[in-house]
Coordinates of C-alpha atoms in Angstrom, one line a residue:
M1 CA 15.8 -7.1 7.2
Q2 CA 18.9 -6.3 5.7
S3 CA 21.1 -2.8 4.9
P4 CA 20.7 -1.4 1.4
P5 CA 23.3 -2.6 -0.8
L6 CA 23.6 0.2 -2.3
G7 CA 24.6 3.9 -1.4
P8 CA 21.4 6.8 -1.4
P9 CA 19.8 6.6 -4.1
D10 CA 20.2 9.2 -6.8
P11 CA 17.1 9.6 -8.4
D12 CA 19.0 10.2 -11.4
R13 CA 19.7 6.2 -11.1
S14 CA 16.2 5.5 -10.4
H15 CA 16.6 1.8 -11.9
H16 CA 19.0 0.7 -9.2
L17 CA 16.6 1.4 -6.0
S18 CA 15.9 -1.4 -4.1
R19 CA 13.1 -2.5 -2.1
R20 CA 12.1 -2.8 2.1
G21 CA 13.8 -6.0 2.3
F22 CA 17.1 -4.3 2.1
T23 CA 16.1 -2.1 4.9
A24 CA 17.9 -1.7 8.6
S25 CA 16.5 -3.1 11.3
V26 CA 12.8 -2.2 12.0
A27 CA 12.7 0.6 14.8
S28 CA 10.2 -1.2 16.8
A29 CA 10.3 1.9 19.7
V30 CA 6.9 3.0 20.6
L31 CA 6.3 6.3 21.5
G32 CA 4.9 5.8 26.0
S33 CA 1.5 6.5 26.9
L34 CA 1.4 10.2 26.3
L35 CA -2.3 12.0 25.4
L36 CA -4.1 14.7 24.2
P37 CA -5.7 16.7 27.3
G38 CA -9.3 15.2 26.9
V39 CA -8.4 12.3 25.0
A40 CA -9.1 9.1 26.1
S41 CA -6.5 5.9 24.1
A42 CA -7.8 4.7 21.1
D43 CA -7.4 1.1 22.0
S44 CA -10.4 -0.5 22.7
A45 CA -9.7 -3.8 22.8
S46 CA -11.5 -3.8 26.4
A47 CA -14.9 -4.5 25.1
S48 CA -16.9 -5.6 27.8
T49 CA -18.0 -9.2 27.2
K50 CA -21.5 -8.7 28.1
D51 CA -23.9 -9.2 25.5
R52 CA -25.5 -5.4 24.8
K53 CA -28.5 -4.1 23.0
A54 CA -27.8 -2.2 19.9
A55 CA -27.8 1.5 20.8
A56 CA -30.3 3.7 19.6
P57 CA -29.1 5.4 16.0
V58 CA -27.1 8.1 16.9
A59 CA -28.7 11.5 15.2
G60 CA -27.1 13.7 12.9
G61 CA -23.7 16.0 14.6
G62 CA -23.8 12.8 17.4
D63 CA -20.5 11.8 19.1
L64 CA -17.9 10.2 16.9
G65 CA -15.8 9.3 20.1
P66 CA -12.9 10.8 21.5
N67 CA -10.5 10.5 18.8
V68 CA -12.1 11.7 16.2
I69 CA -11.1 15.7 16.7
V70 CA -13.1 17.7 14.0
F71 CA -11.3 21.3 13.4
D72 CA -13.2 24.5 12.0
P73 CA -11.6 27.7 11.4
S74 CA -12.0 29.4 14.6
T75 CA -10.3 26.5 16.4
A76 CA -7.2 27.4 19.1
N77 CA -4.1 26.2 17.8
I78 CA -5.1 23.7 15.6
Q79 CA -1.0 22.9 14.9
G80 CA -0.1 22.4 18.2
T81 CA -2.8 19.4 18.1
L82 CA -1.5 18.1 14.5
D83 CA 2.1 18.1 16.5
Q84 CA 0.9 16.6 19.4
I85 CA -0.7 13.5 18.0
F86 CA 2.3 13.7 15.4
G87 CA 4.3 12.5 18.3
Q88 CA 2.7 10.3 19.2
Q89 CA 1.9 8.0 16.1
E90 CA 5.9 9.2 14.2
K91 CA 6.9 5.9 15.2
A92 CA 4.0 3.9 16.4
Q93 CA 3.9 1.4 14.0
F94 CA 2.3 -1.5 15.7
D95 CA 0.8 0.8 18.3
T96 CA -3.1 0.4 19.5
R97 CA -3.9 4.6 19.4
R98 CA -6.1 5.6 16.0
Y99 CA -7.0 9.0 15.2
A100 CA -9.0 10.5 12.5
L101 CA -8.5 14.3 12.2
L102 CA -11.7 16.2 10.5
F103 CA -11.8 18.9 8.9
K104 CA -15.0 21.2 8.5
P105 CA -15.2 23.5 5.2
G106 CA -13.3 26.7 5.2
T107 CA -9.7 28.1 4.7
Y108 CA -7.4 27.1 7.0
N109 CA -3.7 28.9 6.9
G110 CA -0.3 28.1 8.0
L111 CA -0.3 24.7 8.5
N112 CA 1.9 21.4 8.0
A113 CA -0.1 18.3 9.4
Q114 CA 1.8 15.5 9.5
I115 CA 0.6 12.3 9.4
G116 CA 2.0 9.1 11.2
F117 CA 1.0 5.8 11.7
Y118 CA -2.9 4.8 12.1
T119 CA -3.6 8.5 11.2
S120 CA -6.2 9.8 8.6
I121 CA -7.3 13.7 7.9
A122 CA -10.0 14.4 5.8
G123 CA -12.0 17.4 5.2
L124 CA -15.8 17.4 5.6
G125 CA -17.0 18.7 3.0
K126 CA -19.2 17.4 -0.2
N127 CA -16.4 18.2 -2.2
P128 CA -12.7 18.5 -2.0
D129 CA -12.8 22.2 -2.2
D130 CA -15.0 22.6 0.4
V131 CA -11.9 22.7 2.8
Q132 CA -8.9 24.5 1.8
I133 CA -5.6 24.0 3.5
N134 CA -2.9 26.6 2.8
G135 CA -0.3 24.4 3.9
D136 CA 0.9 20.8 4.2
V137 CA -0.2 17.0 4.5
T138 CA 3.2 15.4 5.0
V139 CA 4.4 12.0 5.0
D140 CA 8.2 12.2 5.4
A141 CA 10.5 9.5 6.8
G142 CA 13.0 11.0 9.9
W143 CA 11.7 8.2 12.2
F144 CA 13.4 5.9 10.2
Q145 CA 16.7 6.7 8.7
G146 CA 14.8 8.7 5.4
N147 CA 13.7 5.2 4.5
A148 CA 9.5 5.6 4.0
T149 CA 9.5 1.6 3.1
Q150 CA 7.8 1.3 5.9
N151 CA 5.5 4.4 6.3
F152 CA 2.1 2.4 6.5
W153 CA -1.4 2.8 7.1
R154 CA -2.3 6.3 7.3
S155 CA -4.3 8.6 4.7
A156 CA -5.5 11.7 3.5
E157 CA -8.9 12.3 1.8
N158 CA -11.4 15.2 0.8
L159 CA -9.1 18.4 1.2
A160 CA -7.6 20.9 -1.1
L161 CA -4.0 22.1 -0.5
T162 CA -1.7 24.9 -1.5
P163 CA 1.5 23.2 -0.4
V164 CA 3.9 26.2 1.1
S165 CA 6.6 25.4 -1.1
G166 CA 4.6 24.8 -4.0
E167 CA 5.2 20.8 -3.4
N168 CA 3.3 18.9 -1.5
R169 CA 5.3 15.9 0.6
W170 CA 3.6 12.4 0.9
A171 CA 6.4 9.8 1.4
V172 CA 4.3 6.4 1.8
A173 CA 4.2 2.6 1.2
Q174 CA 1.8 0.6 1.7
A175 CA -1.8 0.9 2.9
A176 CA -1.9 4.8 2.3
P177 CA -4.2 5.6 0.4
F178 CA -4.6 9.5 -1.2
R179 CA -7.9 10.3 -1.9
R180 CA -10.2 13.1 -3.1
M181 CA -7.3 15.2 -2.6
H182 CA -7.1 18.6 -4.7
V183 CA -3.2 19.6 -4.8
K184 CA -2.6 23.1 -6.3
G185 CA 0.9 22.6 -7.1
G186 CA 2.9 19.4 -7.1
L187 CA 3.5 16.6 -5.4
N188 CA 6.6 14.8 -4.2
L189 CA 6.2 11.0 -3.5
A190 CA 9.8 10.2 -2.1
P191 CA 11.3 11.6 1.5
N192 CA 13.6 14.1 1.8
G193 CA 16.9 13.5 0.2
Y194 CA 15.4 10.7 -2.4
G195 CA 15.8 8.1 0.6
W196 CA 14.3 4.7 -0.2
A197 CA 10.0 4.9 -0.9
S198 CA 7.7 2.0 -2.4
G199 CA 4.7 2.8 -2.5
G200 CA 1.6 4.0 -3.4
Y201 CA -1.8 5.0 -4.5
I202 CA -4.1 7.7 -5.8
A203 CA -7.5 7.6 -6.5
D204 CA -9.8 10.1 -7.4
S205 CA -7.4 13.6 -7.0
K206 CA -6.8 16.6 -9.3
I207 CA -2.7 17.4 -9.0
D208 CA -2.0 20.8 -10.6
G209 CA 1.5 20.3 -11.1
T210 CA 3.6 17.6 -11.9
V211 CA 4.0 14.7 -9.6
S212 CA 7.4 13.6 -8.6
P213 CA 8.2 10.0 -7.8
Y214 CA 12.0 10.1 -7.6
S215 CA 12.7 6.9 -5.1
Q216 CA 8.8 5.5 -5.4
Q217 CA 9.3 2.1 -7.1
Q218 CA 5.5 1.2 -8.1
W219 CA 3.1 3.7 -8.3
Y220 CA -0.6 3.4 -9.3
T221 CA -2.9 5.9 -9.7
R222 CA -6.5 6.2 -10.8
D223 CA -9.5 8.2 -12.1
S224 CA -7.5 11.1 -11.8
S225 CA -6.3 14.7 -13.2
I226 CA -2.3 15.4 -13.2
G227 CA -0.2 18.4 -14.7
G228 CA 2.8 15.6 -15.5
W229 CA 4.6 12.7 -14.3
G230 CA 8.1 12.9 -13.2
N231 CA 9.8 9.5 -13.9
G232 CA 9.1 5.9 -13.6
V233 CA 11.1 3.2 -11.7
W234 CA 9.9 -0.4 -12.4
N235 CA 6.6 -0.1 -12.6
M236 CA 4.3 2.7 -12.6
V237 CA 0.1 1.6 -13.7
F238 CA -2.1 4.6 -14.7
S239 CA -5.5 4.4 -15.4
G240 CA -8.4 6.7 -16.1
V241 CA -6.1 9.5 -15.5
Q242 CA -5.4 13.0 -17.2
G243 CA -2.6 14.1 -18.5
A244 CA -0.8 10.2 -17.3
P245 CA 2.5 10.1 -19.7
G246 CA 2.0 7.4 -22.5
Q247 CA 2.1 4.0 -22.7
G248 CA 6.2 3.1 -22.7
F249 CA 6.2 -0.3 -20.5
P250 CA 9.3 -1.0 -19.2
N251 CA 11.3 2.0 -20.7
P252 CA 10.1 3.9 -19.5
P253 CA 8.2 1.4 -17.3
Y254 CA 4.6 3.3 -17.7
T255 CA 1.6 1.1 -18.3
T256 CA -0.9 3.5 -19.4
L257 CA -4.7 2.8 -20.0
G258 CA -7.3 5.3 -21.0
T259 CA -9.8 4.6 -18.9
T260 CA -10.6 2.5 -15.7
P261 CA -13.4 0.1 -17.1
L262 CA -15.3 0.2 -13.4
S263 CA -15.0 2.3 -10.5
R264 CA -16.8 3.4 -7.7
E265 CA -15.2 6.3 -5.2
K266 CA -14.6 5.2 -2.0
P267 CA -17.8 6.2 0.9
Y268 CA -17.2 9.4 2.6
L269 CA -18.0 11.2 6.0
Y270 CA -19.3 15.3 5.7
L271 CA -21.2 17.4 6.8
D272 CA -24.8 17.8 5.2
G273 CA -25.8 21.4 6.7
A274 CA -25.1 20.8 10.3
D275 CA -25.8 16.8 10.2
Y276 CA -23.3 14.3 9.7
A277 CA -23.8 12.2 7.1
V278 CA -22.4 9.8 4.5
F279 CA -22.0 10.0 0.4
V280 CA -22.0 7.1 -1.4
P281 CA -20.6 7.8 -5.0
S282 CA -21.7 6.6 -8.0
L283 CA -20.9 4.0 -10.2
R284 CA -18.4 5.0 -13.4
T285 CA -17.9 3.0 -16.3
N286 CA -15.0 3.5 -18.3
A287 CA -13.9 6.5 -16.4
S288 CA -11.4 9.0 -16.8
G289 CA -10.5 12.4 -14.3
T290 CA -12.1 13.0 -11.3
S291 CA -15.6 12.5 -10.0
W292 CA -15.8 16.0 -8.8
A293 CA -14.7 17.7 -12.3
G294 CA -18.3 18.4 -13.0
G295 CA -18.5 20.4 -9.4
S296 CA -19.7 17.2 -7.3
T297 CA -19.3 13.7 -7.0
P298 CA -22.6 12.3 -8.0
G299 CA -24.2 9.8 -5.6
T300 CA -26.3 9.3 -2.4
S301 CA -26.1 11.1 0.8
I302 CA -27.3 8.6 3.9
P303 CA -28.1 10.3 7.3
L304 CA -25.8 9.6 10.0
D305 CA -28.9 8.1 11.6
Q306 CA -29.4 5.5 9.5
F307 CA -25.4 4.0 10.5
Y308 CA -24.8 2.5 14.3
V309 CA -21.4 4.5 15.1
V310 CA -19.0 2.1 16.5
K311 CA -17.2 2.9 19.5
A312 CA -15.2 1.8 22.6
G313 CA -17.5 -0.9 24.5
A314 CA -19.5 -2.5 21.0
T315 CA -19.1 -6.0 20.8
A316 CA -20.2 -8.3 17.8
A317 CA -23.3 -8.9 19.0
T318 CA -24.0 -5.1 19.1
I319 CA -22.9 -4.5 15.6
N320 CA -24.4 -7.9 14.4
E321 CA -27.9 -6.3 16.4
A322 CA -27.3 -3.4 14.4
L323 CA -27.1 -4.9 11.4
G324 CA -30.3 -6.6 11.6
Q325 CA -32.0 -3.3 12.4
G326 CA -31.2 -2.2 8.8
L327 CA -28.4 0.3 10.2
N328 CA -25.2 0.7 8.7
L329 CA -22.2 1.0 10.4
L330 CA -19.7 3.9 10.9
F331 CA -16.1 2.5 12.9
T332 CA -14.7 4.8 14.7
P333 CA -10.9 4.9 15.3
G334 CA -10.0 2.1 18.0
V335 CA -9.0 -1.8 18.2
Y336 CA -12.2 -3.8 18.2
H337 CA -12.2 -7.7 19.4
V338 CA -15.1 -9.7 17.8
D339 CA -15.8 -13.0 19.6
Q340 CA -18.4 -13.8 16.2
T341 CA -18.7 -13.2 12.6
I342 CA -19.3 -9.6 11.7
K343 CA -22.3 -10.5 9.3
V344 CA -23.2 -8.0 6.8
T345 CA -26.2 -10.0 4.4
R346 CA -28.4 -6.5 3.9
A347 CA -27.7 -4.8 0.1
N348 CA -26.3 -1.9 0.1
T349 CA -25.0 -1.5 3.6
V350 CA -22.3 0.3 3.6
V351 CA -19.4 -0.3 6.6
L352 CA -17.2 2.3 6.6
G353 CA -14.4 3.3 9.0
I354 CA -12.4 6.5 9.7
G355 CA -8.9 6.8 11.5
F356 CA -8.0 2.9 10.6
P357 CA -10.3 1.3 12.8
T358 CA -8.9 -2.4 13.5
I359 CA -10.6 -5.3 13.8
I360 CA -9.0 -8.6 15.4
P361 CA -11.0 -12.2 15.7
D362 CA -11.1 -13.9 18.8
N363 CA -11.8 -17.8 19.3
G364 CA -10.9 -19.0 15.8
V365 CA -13.9 -16.8 13.8
T366 CA -13.7 -14.9 10.5
A367 CA -13.8 -11.3 11.3
I368 CA -16.1 -10.4 8.3
S369 CA -18.3 -12.0 6.0
T370 CA -21.2 -10.5 3.5
A371 CA -24.2 -12.3 2.2
D372 CA -24.5 -12.9 -1.6
V373 CA -26.7 -9.4 -2.2
D374 CA -26.3 -6.6 -4.1
G375 CA -24.0 -3.4 -3.6
I376 CA -22.5 -4.0 0.0
K377 CA -19.7 -1.7 0.2
L378 CA -16.9 -2.2 2.8
A379 CA -14.6 0.5 3.0
G380 CA -11.5 2.1 5.1
L381 CA -10.8 -0.8 7.5
L382 CA -8.1 -3.1 9.3
L383 CA -8.3 -6.7 9.9
D384 CA -6.2 -8.1 11.6
A385 CA -5.9 -11.7 12.6
G386 CA -6.0 -13.5 16.0
A387 CA -4.5 -15.6 18.2
S388 CA -6.1 -18.5 17.1
N389 CA -6.2 -19.9 13.2
S390 CA -9.4 -17.8 11.7
P391 CA -10.4 -19.5 8.1
Y392 CA -10.9 -16.2 6.5
L393 CA -10.5 -12.5 7.8
L394 CA -13.1 -11.2 5.2
Q395 CA -15.6 -13.5 3.2
V396 CA -17.1 -11.8 0.8
G397 CA -20.0 -14.2 0.0
P398 CA -20.8 -17.4 1.2
T399 CA -18.8 -21.1 -1.2
G400 CA -20.7 -21.4 -3.9
A401 CA -22.1 -17.6 -4.5
S402 CA -23.4 -17.3 -7.5
A403 CA -25.7 -13.8 -7.9
D404 CA -25.1 -11.5 -10.6
H405 CA -24.2 -7.9 -9.5
G406 CA -23.2 -6.1 -12.5
S407 CA -25.6 -3.5 -12.4
N408 CA -24.6 -3.1 -8.5
P409 CA -21.3 -4.3 -7.7
I410 CA -19.9 -5.0 -4.2
S411 CA -17.3 -2.9 -3.2
V412 CA -14.2 -3.3 -0.7
Q413 CA -12.0 -0.2 -0.6
D414 CA -9.2 0.3 2.0
V415 CA -9.7 -2.8 3.5
F416 CA -6.7 -4.0 4.9
A417 CA -5.7 -7.4 6.1
R418 CA -2.3 -8.4 8.3
V419 CA -1.2 -11.3 9.5
G420 CA 0.8 -10.9 12.6
G421 CA 3.6 -8.0 13.0
A422 CA 1.6 -6.0 16.1
G423 CA 1.4 -9.7 17.9
P424 CA 0.4 -13.8 17.3
G425 CA -1.6 -13.8 14.1
L426 CA -3.0 -17.1 12.2
V427 CA -5.3 -17.3 9.6
T428 CA -5.7 -19.9 6.6
T429 CA -6.6 -17.4 3.8
A430 CA -7.0 -13.8 4.4
V431 CA -9.4 -12.4 2.4
E432 CA -11.7 -14.8 -0.1
V433 CA -13.8 -13.5 -2.5
N434 CA -16.6 -15.9 -3.9
S435 CA -19.3 -12.9 -5.1
N436 CA -19.4 -12.2 -9.0
N437 CA -18.6 -8.0 -9.9
T438 CA -17.3 -7.5 -7.0
I439 CA -14.5 -4.5 -7.3
I440 CA -11.5 -4.8 -4.8
D441 CA -10.4 -1.1 -5.1
H442 CA -6.9 -0.8 -3.3
T443 CA -6.2 -3.0 -0.6
W444 CA -3.0 -4.5 0.9
I445 CA -2.9 -7.7 2.2
W446 CA 0.4 -8.6 4.1
R447 CA 1.6 -11.7 5.7
A448 CA 4.1 -9.9 8.1
D449 CA 7.4 -9.8 7.1
H450 CA 9.0 -7.8 10.5
G451 CA 7.0 -7.1 14.0
S452 CA 6.2 -8.9 16.5
G453 CA 4.6 -12.9 16.4
V454 CA 6.8 -13.2 13.2
G455 CA 8.3 -16.2 11.5
W456 CA 7.4 -19.1 8.8
T457 CA 6.3 -21.0 12.3
A458 CA 4.9 -18.5 14.1
N459 CA 2.5 -16.3 11.9
P460 CA 1.6 -18.9 8.8
S461 CA -1.0 -18.1 6.7
D462 CA -1.1 -20.2 3.1
Y463 CA -2.9 -17.7 0.7
G464 CA -3.7 -14.0 0.6
L465 CA -6.3 -13.5 -1.7
R466 CA -8.4 -16.0 -3.4
V467 CA -11.0 -15.3 -6.0
N468 CA -13.5 -17.3 -6.9
G469 CA -16.3 -15.3 -8.0
D470 CA -16.6 -14.3 -11.6
N471 CA -16.3 -10.9 -13.2
V472 CA -13.7 -9.4 -10.3
L473 CA -12.5 -6.4 -10.8
A474 CA -8.6 -6.0 -9.1
T475 CA -7.7 -1.7 -8.6
G476 CA -4.2 -1.3 -6.8
L477 CA -4.0 -4.7 -5.5
F478 CA -1.3 -5.2 -2.8
V479 CA -0.4 -8.7 -1.6
E480 CA 2.8 -10.5 0.2
H481 CA 4.7 -12.5 2.0
F482 CA 2.1 -15.9 2.2
Q483 CA 3.0 -19.1 2.3
K484 CA 1.8 -20.8 -1.1
Y485 CA -0.2 -18.4 -3.5
D486 CA -0.2 -14.8 -2.7
V487 CA -3.4 -14.5 -5.0
E488 CA -5.0 -17.6 -6.7
W489 CA -7.7 -17.0 -9.2
T490 CA -10.4 -19.4 -10.2
G491 CA -13.7 -16.9 -11.7
E492 CA -14.1 -16.6 -14.8
G493 CA -13.9 -12.6 -16.6
G494 CA -11.2 -11.6 -13.7
R495 CA -9.2 -8.4 -14.5
T496 CA -6.8 -6.6 -12.3
I497 CA -4.8 -3.2 -12.8
F498 CA -1.8 -3.1 -10.9
F499 CA -0.3 -5.8 -8.8
Q500 CA 2.5 -6.0 -6.5
N501 CA 4.1 -8.3 -4.8
E502 CA 7.1 -10.0 -2.2
I503 CA 7.3 -13.7 -2.4
A504 CA 7.3 -14.3 1.4
Y505 CA 11.1 -13.6 2.7
D506 CA 11.5 -16.9 4.7
P507 CA 10.9 -20.5 4.2
P508 CA 14.2 -22.0 5.5
N509 CA 14.6 -24.2 2.5
Q510 CA 13.8 -25.3 -1.1
A511 CA 12.2 -27.9 -0.1
A512 CA 9.6 -25.5 2.0
I513 CA 8.1 -24.1 -0.6
Q514 CA 8.1 -27.1 -2.7
N515 CA 4.9 -27.4 -4.9
G516 CA 4.2 -30.8 -6.8
D517 CA 6.5 -30.3 -9.6
R518 CA 7.3 -26.9 -9.5
L519 CA 10.0 -24.5 -7.3
G520 CA 8.2 -22.3 -5.1
Y521 CA 4.4 -21.2 -5.1
A522 CA 3.4 -18.2 -7.9
A523 CA 2.6 -14.9 -6.7
Y524 CA -0.1 -14.8 -8.8
K525 CA -2.0 -17.9 -10.1
V526 CA -4.6 -18.1 -12.5
A527 CA -6.2 -21.6 -12.5
D528 CA -5.8 -24.0 -15.0
S529 CA -9.5 -24.3 -15.6
V530 CA -9.7 -20.4 -16.3
N531 CA -10.8 -19.5 -20.0
T532 CA -10.7 -16.1 -19.7
H533 CA -8.6 -13.0 -17.5
E534 CA -6.3 -10.2 -17.7
G535 CA -4.0 -8.0 -16.1
W536 CA -1.7 -5.4 -16.6
G537 CA 0.9 -4.1 -14.6
L538 CA 1.8 -6.3 -12.4
G539 CA 5.1 -6.9 -10.4
S540 CA 6.8 -9.9 -8.0
Y541 CA 9.6 -9.3 -6.4
C542 CA 12.0 -12.3 -4.1
N543 CA 14.1 -11.7 -1.3
F544 CA 14.5 -14.9 0.4
T545 CA 16.7 -14.1 3.3
A546 CA 16.5 -17.1 5.5
D547 CA 17.8 -19.4 2.3
P548 CA 19.4 -17.1 -1.0
S549 CA 19.7 -20.2 -2.7
I550 CA 15.8 -20.5 -3.0
R551 CA 14.9 -20.5 -6.6
Q552 CA 11.4 -20.0 -7.7
D553 CA 10.0 -21.2 -11.1
A554 CA 7.9 -18.1 -11.9
G555 CA 6.6 -14.9 -10.5
F556 CA 2.8 -15.4 -12.4
E557 CA 1.2 -19.2 -13.5
A558 CA -1.8 -18.9 -15.7
P559 CA -3.5 -21.4 -18.8
V560 CA -2.3 -20.6 -22.3
K561 CA -5.3 -19.9 -23.6
S562 CA -6.4 -16.8 -26.0
G563 CA -8.9 -15.6 -23.3
V564 CA -5.9 -15.2 -20.1
K565 CA -3.8 -12.1 -21.2
F566 CA -1.3 -10.3 -19.1
H567 CA 0.2 -7.0 -20.5
D568 CA 3.5 -5.2 -18.3
L569 CA 4.6 -7.6 -16.3
L570 CA 8.2 -8.1 -14.2
V571 CA 10.0 -9.5 -11.5
V572 CA 12.9 -8.4 -9.4
S573 CA 15.5 -10.4 -7.5
L574 CA 16.5 -7.9 -4.3
G575 CA 20.1 -8.0 -4.8
G576 CA 20.0 -12.0 -5.6
V577 CA 19.1 -12.7 -2.7
G578 CA 17.2 -15.5 -4.4
Q579 CA 16.3 -15.6 -8.1
Y580 CA 13.2 -16.3 -10.1
N581 CA 13.6 -18.7 -13.1
H582 CA 11.2 -16.5 -15.2
V583 CA 8.6 -13.8 -15.5
I584 CA 5.3 -16.3 -16.1
N585 CA 4.9 -20.0 -16.7
S586 CA 8.4 -21.2 -18.5
T587 CA 8.5 -17.5 -20.6
G588 CA 10.5 -14.6 -20.3
P589 CA 14.4 -14.1 -18.7
G590 CA 15.1 -15.1 -15.7
T591 CA 16.6 -12.7 -12.5
S592 CA 20.3 -13.4 -12.0
G593 CA 23.0 -11.7 -10.0
T594 CA 22.8 -8.7 -7.6
S595 CA 22.3 -5.9 -9.7
T596 CA 18.0 -5.7 -8.8
V597 CA 17.3 -4.9 -12.5
P598 CA 14.2 -6.2 -13.3
S599 CA 12.6 -9.1 -15.7
N600 CA 10.5 -8.0 -18.0
V601 CA 7.5 -9.7 -20.4
V602 CA 5.6 -6.9 -22.5
S603 CA 2.7 -9.4 -24.0
F604 CA 1.8 -12.9 -22.2
P605 CA 0.9 -15.1 -24.3

């Protein structure tokens, strides 16, 4: 990691901003063993190796485990509890503790919920306005000297906020979704003082005031309503956003689609009267605005007694037995080692995590696989590669999957994959999608560039995402640092709305990434056999720290066919540490020098 080549960013000079590759040395200190009174550690890695019978279904209102903390308006010292958890989690980038902070319907006055690593805050109402916080839900970057480029793995969902200052601060990077939120004011996406920032994702939210990105280099907003948008840096993408700025790429760098072709909001835990349930929103076609604009989100409620609540002590055998009984899964905050693949085989199964539950495969197994059936929903999980090489962390549909799921797609939402960083991690392909008609809605697939167990030979991984299924849609795709293709797409009819990428920082020399007669592996590769594919708002950055003389032929590669189309592509050399020769194939100007200015292609071919 290198220090930024520029001084503190000025929001009026946003086109000069750099990316995470220029940050100072990563702050690796993890807070000690401070725990809330009566709250056990969220490290579930010591689960018994003895097979257990699947527990009886949990009744509505049942125990969600010690690291799910539920508040109601009468709860004493809510602020003190929030502050204590934040004190633990503020710097805990690779810690094992996880928390879900859940608020029952009602009004909460004078709160400032600062959200650290592996912390989710969410309302338990049917709709966002059922839980009103007169205060803030804050992410800032004081822990990292005002640099927000490593504010990962945290979330806010299903709340209404009236910010104290009129503007809520949410200065995040990857894997930090802001969903089903109503901000009765403005939303600031940069750290205090407008330090470095590189995120992010908003969906199904209403921001009454202006969204102010300031230093955010890229952002994707989907199916929302905003009062305005303040500025753009490199790549700001909107689909189905009422109030979004008009199409302007590359100056200003806005890619704006009036609707999102297909979307289904993420399932969420809520209170149905006095009992817990999970609400599963309905599929939307050509959506614009929030799903709850008409009063309530259309969909189906599933009582919690139809879920196996996964807590400390659960094993893969227990989880698979529960699935075999026809139960859905609700993973509570924790770290779960699995010695066999979690196999989701029943149509319409919901696998939902709260509080960033983390699944680590042992002995080289795949963490999760699905059958080629309709309507499976995976959401809210962090898949962390283990010390023995796995073929995949997630495999959606078996090899050769061929069923048509057009009327009831499989969806993968806020499912994040990590290779290294928290420790040794080995996987060949992080995520493979074989099933047709899958929706990938917000994922960060990351081969770690900092932390523990990191290096060209320490956390090797060939591919981030490989898509073999037809008619797969990705909305909000973040994939970084893999050693071959970050994304390789062989299925027909694929579509991507927003892609953010960094090529691997750490190849030791040019020869290490030689790809036949090509210099380097493209960040996003559409196979030569593909006849139809389309993408909007895709960016790739290089920062070859081990050998700055490395050149990459192009950020993107695709066959030149009438049915293969790209809109608004860019590549950036971060400070001149390595260069691209072209944007896509042999089209588009290469990068040069140290100015960190994007090279753009508005339309291809």
